[in-house]
Amino acid sequence: MSGRTSSTANAETVSRVNQTAILDALRQHGPLSRQEIGARTGLSAATVNRLAGHLLRKGLIVTDGHQPSTGGRPSILLRYSGRAHLVSVLHVGATRTEGALVDFDGSIVHRVQRPVVPDVLHAADRATIRLEEALSVVTELGAAAGGRGQPSQAIGVAVPGVAGADGRVTWAPALDWREVPVGSLLSERTGLPVVVENDANVLAVGEHHRGAGRGVQDLVAVVLGTGIGTGIVTGGRLHRGSRAAAGEIGYMLLDRSSLARLFPGFGDLESRVGSAGLTRQARERGIAAPDGRPLTAADVFDLVRSGSVEARALLEETLDYVALAVANLCTVLDPELVIVGGEMGGAADLITPGLRDRLVGRVPHVPRLAASELGDDAVIIGAAELAARLVSDSAYVAATR
Amino acid sequence: MSGRTSSTANAETVSRVNQTAILDALRQHGPLSRQEIGARTGLSAATVNRLAGHLLRKGLIVTDGHQPSTGGRPSILLRYSGRAHLVSVLHVGATRTEGALVDFDGSIVHRVQRPVVPDVLHAADRATIRLEEALSVVTELGAAAGGRGQPSQAIGVAVPGVAGADGRVTWAPALDWREVPVGSLLSERTGLPVVVENDANVLAVGEHHRGAGRGVQDLVAVVLGTGIGTGIVTGGRLHRGSRAAAGEIGYMLLDRSSLARLFPGFGDLESRVGSAGLTRQARERGIAAPDGRPLTAADVFDLVRSGSVEARALLEETLDYVALAVANLCTVLDPELVIVGGEMGGAADLITPGLRDRLVGRVPHVPRLAASELGDDAVIIGAAELAARLVSDSAYVAATR
DNA sequence: GGAGTTTTCTATCAGGCTGATACTGTACCC
DNA sequence: GGGTACAGTATCAGCCTGATAGAAAACTCC
């Protein structure tokens, strides 16, 4: 039951930690001279020089010109260079499969998009179709990376559902995936390390690392799309929960009467603000969806912008419930920042003011509210970050010459 | 704004980490021989021996007899001994001030209790009175520790309110403390490191470390007393939030109509299940408090046990709201375990079954529910643990002979 | 009771890493 | 062109780990 929980250290550990410190300094503050790295990390000049040498040989950092002299020998700037390393990313969404090659800088260097044919959306065997498509996209990405002479080093997969730490997708309703071992399928096929994660969680990671949440240690990303979900970062780390179900606020209970009902396949909040709930309520209020398909939050925003009074009322009610959920999130977690993302991100101007008004005076501490900075790419970039972490921890030490 | 976030390592770090690994192994598995420690930690025999020597000299471990020989030289058992080190703990509660000397094993070796004189409870200067009392208790504890020849090495303070990371109590209504710098007052007076923390948070730490939550990485402790609060442990660490307000679920909003009201000094949930709310509702239902004072949850439990039908109905309603809050906690955090503590802890038999019934089918994953194991001492033991951590990180390396 | 066996504990040494010191290299200024 | 100021590099002591060999302690067998 135990025995290897305690972790020990040796000289190699020291070197790895210090190399990581140098890389972190360069990632956070852009190009720095060796002296500046020393000042920032507290490492001696000799150590910085030696470790920088290792990192240069490994291609993780590059020289980036000189700094103007201040009277003496000008310093050589060192810059983190993720360009030398690529990861493959897969975002299996409800209506399309998206693939990308992303370098360690977070730049997307190659994209693949596969819209889902409408007939497939509700086909009986859509689970298999979507899975095979996902595998083929990864293969295509691998080939593209090979063609660039920079083989992909890891794979990150984002899915709209619950994913265990072992890379198994427990339940993703939009894909009809149950207990699908995506992680092991991909790692067996490619031999690469794979991380599989919920899409809201990776969005939070993406915004935390390279978007609106840079430098923030405690944040929540709220994603409103077909359903509603959140990604939670506490203490700078993704919070997954004991069963990887943390942040599934679609199940939040918002009324005492909710205790009289059960919520087996969908949640209380989700039934109110999700696509199905919106469609139902719109029908009751006489609002027609643009072309007869189920209404999404994005449609409601469009209608509001075009002046619909009924849609405005529906938006306000939706906002009420979203605000209750966000208020409770804030009460429980006390985040520094709440990021509004997903389809909502583009309508942040309609959302954040109303949200703030509803929070003020009702929660102990109203956090900063911000729109997603990365938009549609947040998921891709977040998944790339998680994939990069899979290799970077060991890559720093591997091949140390 | 930045500059020293990155942490570096050196040879000393390695030694400290490995000493901590040895201590953790001994704490987790009881007495072990040097060989067993080596097997468990992966350290070489020579290293284990040398580090064990350091720890023996520092008094953090002691020899504990021999193991029966298996044919050769019998091994000497080593045992963690927190007895050699003491911390002072202060629990400033609503109705009493409690002090204790606790050793690093978590054993309480000395207690001080100071009930609050009823006249003081609502006196205009009760803030000052309680503060001076707190300081005097700490002085008394210091003297007691000195008398044992084992001076106290740190101070842990638990308060029913919000405490910043700097040891300042921002707001503790039950004490009428606002912006009281307890931490700096105590550290100036004693020269010892001080940690000040919310009582629900330290209760969670106590149960996590030595109570119902041993070995659990994600747990929530729900404390129902005069108000309602929670302590949250995620990934094995206390989650405080960006403004130390995490877990203040008294402010959770449980109805859309709550958005029509403001909650400046008290919260929505707290007004329903806290002492004031219970008293009001009891009056409406014709339930009399035993002796005319405000009704607490504990009183309701007593009335239920004595067969009161009205109290039973009130309990059920209270449970409904507590269940809503716990359900939302579970949805957001997905903890492995929820511990019911505080005054509720003794009535766990009345609470947990009803709570479980209300959660099943309504949250994605129903956690384990358990009563507090440490009872009234959970706060003391948790605060002692936090205080011990203040010194242990540096104590391992200090005085390494 | 003594020698051999087995296992534990300890001493010694090589190797890796950091940090201090001294030294070399490069550009600017007078 | 020499002096100055700062950046980068080589050398070495100190600390820590881990490997190896040796000393110590208890048991077994004759």
Short mmCIF file of N, CA, C and O in Angstrom, two decimals, chain B residues 24-71:
data_model
loop_
_atom_site.label_atom_id
_atom_site.label_comp_id
_atom_site.label_asym_id
_atom_site.label_seq_id
_atom_site.Cartn_x
_atom_site.Cartn_y
_atom_site.Cartn_z
N ASP B 24 9.69 11.16 7.40
CA ASP B 24 8.37 10.77 6.91
C ASP B 24 8.19 9.27 6.98
O ASP B 24 7.12 8.77 7.35
N ALA B 25 9.23 8.55 6.60
CA ALA B 25 9.13 7.08 6.64
C ALA B 25 8.87 6.61 8.07
O ALA B 25 8.03 5.75 8.30
N LEU B 26 9.57 7.21 9.02
CA LEU B 26 9.38 6.79 10.41
C LEU B 26 8.02 7.20 10.94
O LEU B 26 7.39 6.47 11.70
N ARG B 27 7.56 8.37 10.54
CA ARG B 27 6.25 8.81 11.02
C ARG B 27 5.15 7.94 10.47
O ARG B 27 4.17 7.64 11.13
N GLN B 28 5.32 7.54 9.21
CA GLN B 28 4.25 6.77 8.58
C GLN B 28 4.22 5.32 9.04
O GLN B 28 3.15 4.73 9.18
N HIS B 29 5.36 4.73 9.27
CA HIS B 29 5.37 3.29 9.49
C HIS B 29 5.91 2.88 10.85
O HIS B 29 6.23 1.73 11.06
N GLY B 30 6.02 3.83 11.74
CA GLY B 30 6.50 3.47 13.06
C GLY B 30 7.98 3.13 13.03
O GLY B 30 8.68 3.40 12.06
N PRO B 31 8.47 2.50 14.10
CA PRO B 31 9.90 2.22 14.21
C PRO B 31 10.41 1.36 13.05
O PRO B 31 9.74 0.42 12.62
N LEU B 32 11.57 1.72 12.55
CA LEU B 32 12.20 0.98 11.45
C LEU B 32 13.70 0.86 11.73
O LEU B 32 14.27 1.70 12.42
N SER B 33 14.31 -0.18 11.18
CA SER B 33 15.77 -0.27 11.27
C SER B 33 16.37 0.58 10.16
O SER B 33 15.69 1.03 9.25
N ARG B 34 17.67 0.79 10.24
CA ARG B 34 18.34 1.57 9.20
C ARG B 34 18.17 0.91 7.84
O ARG B 34 17.99 1.56 6.83
N GLN B 35 18.25 -0.41 7.82
CA GLN B 35 18.10 -1.11 6.54
C GLN B 35 16.72 -0.88 5.95
O GLN B 35 16.58 -0.62 4.76
N GLU B 36 15.72 -0.99 6.82
CA GLU B 36 14.36 -0.82 6.33
C GLU B 36 14.15 0.60 5.81
O GLU B 36 13.46 0.83 4.81
N ILE B 37 14.74 1.55 6.50
CA ILE B 37 14.64 2.93 6.02
C ILE B 37 15.26 3.04 4.64
O ILE B 37 14.69 3.65 3.73
N GLY B 38 16.42 2.42 4.47
CA GLY B 38 17.07 2.46 3.17
C GLY B 38 16.20 1.85 2.09
O GLY B 38 16.05 2.40 1.00
N ALA B 39 15.59 0.71 2.40
CA ALA B 39 14.75 0.04 1.41
C ALA B 39 13.56 0.92 1.05
O ALA B 39 13.14 1.00 -0.11
N ARG B 40 13.00 1.57 2.06
CA ARG B 40 11.79 2.35 1.84
C ARG B 40 12.07 3.64 1.08
O ARG B 40 11.28 4.07 0.24
N THR B 41 13.17 4.27 1.42
CA THR B 41 13.45 5.57 0.82
C THR B 41 14.30 5.45 -0.44
O THR B 41 14.32 6.38 -1.25
N GLY B 42 14.99 4.33 -0.60
CA GLY B 42 15.88 4.21 -1.74
C GLY B 42 17.25 4.82 -1.49
O GLY B 42 18.08 4.89 -2.39
N LEU B 43 17.48 5.27 -0.28
CA LEU B 43 18.79 5.85 0.04
C LEU B 43 19.78 4.74 0.36
O LEU B 43 19.40 3.65 0.80
N SER B 44 21.05 5.01 0.16
CA SER B 44 22.06 4.00 0.46
C SER B 44 22.25 3.87 1.96
O SER B 44 21.90 4.76 2.73
N ALA B 45 22.79 2.75 2.35
CA ALA B 45 22.99 2.49 3.77
C ALA B 45 23.86 3.56 4.41
O ALA B 45 23.59 4.02 5.52
N ALA B 46 24.90 3.94 3.70
CA ALA B 46 25.81 4.94 4.26
C ALA B 46 25.07 6.26 4.51
O ALA B 46 25.25 6.89 5.57
N THR B 47 24.27 6.65 3.56
CA THR B 47 23.55 7.91 3.70
C THR B 47 22.53 7.82 4.84
O THR B 47 22.43 8.73 5.67
N VAL B 48 21.81 6.74 4.88
CA VAL B 48 20.83 6.58 5.96
C VAL B 48 21.54 6.67 7.30
O VAL B 48 21.09 7.37 8.21
N ASN B 49 22.65 6.01 7.41
CA ASN B 49 23.36 6.00 8.69
C ASN B 49 23.81 7.40 9.09
O ASN B 49 23.61 7.84 10.21
N ARG B 50 24.39 8.11 8.13
CA ARG B 50 24.89 9.44 8.46
C ARG B 50 23.73 10.38 8.83
O ARG B 50 23.77 11.09 9.83
N LEU B 51 22.67 10.38 8.03
CA LEU B 51 21.55 11.27 8.30
C LEU B 51 20.85 10.88 9.60
O LEU B 51 20.44 11.75 10.38
N ALA B 52 20.74 9.57 9.84
CA ALA B 52 20.14 9.13 11.09
C ALA B 52 20.97 9.65 12.27
O ALA B 52 20.42 10.04 13.30
N GLY B 53 22.28 9.66 12.09
CA GLY B 53 23.14 10.22 13.13
C GLY B 53 22.82 11.67 13.41
O GLY B 53 22.69 12.08 14.57
N HIS B 54 22.65 12.45 12.37
CA HIS B 54 22.27 13.85 12.55
C HIS B 54 20.96 13.96 13.32
O HIS B 54 20.83 14.73 14.27
N LEU B 55 19.97 13.18 12.87
CA LEU B 55 18.64 13.28 13.47
C LEU B 55 18.67 12.82 14.93
O LEU B 55 17.96 13.38 15.77
N LEU B 56 19.50 11.83 15.23
CA LEU B 56 19.63 11.37 16.62
C LEU B 56 20.21 12.49 17.47
O LEU B 56 19.72 12.76 18.57
N ARG B 57 21.26 13.14 16.96
CA ARG B 57 21.88 14.22 17.73
C ARG B 57 20.91 15.36 17.97
O ARG B 57 20.92 16.00 19.01
N LYS B 58 20.04 15.59 16.96
CA LYS B 58 19.07 16.68 17.12
C LYS B 58 17.88 16.28 17.99
O LYS B 58 17.06 17.10 18.33
N GLY B 59 17.80 15.00 18.30
CA GLY B 59 16.70 14.55 19.15
C GLY B 59 15.40 14.32 18.42
O GLY B 59 14.36 14.11 19.05
N LEU B 60 15.44 14.38 17.12
CA LEU B 60 14.19 14.19 16.37
C LEU B 60 13.83 12.72 16.23
O LEU B 60 12.69 12.37 15.98
N ILE B 61 14.84 11.85 16.36
CA ILE B 61 14.54 10.42 16.41
C ILE B 61 15.30 9.84 17.59
O ILE B 61 16.27 10.44 18.07
N VAL B 62 14.85 8.68 18.06
CA VAL B 62 15.52 8.00 19.16
C VAL B 62 15.62 6.52 18.83
O VAL B 62 14.86 6.01 18.01
N THR B 63 16.57 5.85 19.47
CA THR B 63 16.64 4.40 19.30
C THR B 63 15.53 3.78 20.15
O THR B 63 15.15 4.32 21.19
N ASP B 64 15.03 2.65 19.69
CA ASP B 64 13.87 2.05 20.35
C ASP B 64 14.05 0.54 20.41
O ASP B 64 13.28 -0.23 19.84
N GLY B 65 15.10 0.09 21.08
CA GLY B 65 15.32 -1.33 21.27
C GLY B 65 15.86 -2.02 20.02
O GLY B 65 16.20 -1.37 19.04
N HIS B 66 15.95 -3.31 20.12
CA HIS B 66 16.49 -4.10 19.01
C HIS B 66 15.38 -4.92 18.38
O HIS B 66 14.37 -5.21 19.01
N GLN B 67 15.64 -5.29 17.12
CA GLN B 67 14.73 -6.22 16.47
C GLN B 67 15.30 -7.62 16.68
O GLN B 67 16.52 -7.79 16.69
N PRO B 68 14.45 -8.65 16.88
CA PRO B 68 14.98 -10.01 17.05
C PRO B 68 15.89 -10.38 15.89
O PRO B 68 15.58 -10.09 14.73
N SER B 69 16.98 -10.99 16.20
CA SER B 69 17.94 -11.34 15.16
C SER B 69 17.37 -12.40 14.23
O SER B 69 16.59 -13.26 14.63
N THR B 70 17.73 -12.31 12.97
CA THR B 70 17.35 -13.33 12.00
C THR B 70 18.55 -14.18 11.64
O THR B 70 18.62 -14.75 10.56
N GLY B 71 19.47 -14.26 12.56
CA GLY B 71 20.64 -15.07 12.31
C GLY B 71 21.93 -14.28 12.43
O GLY B 71 22.98 -14.85 12.69
#
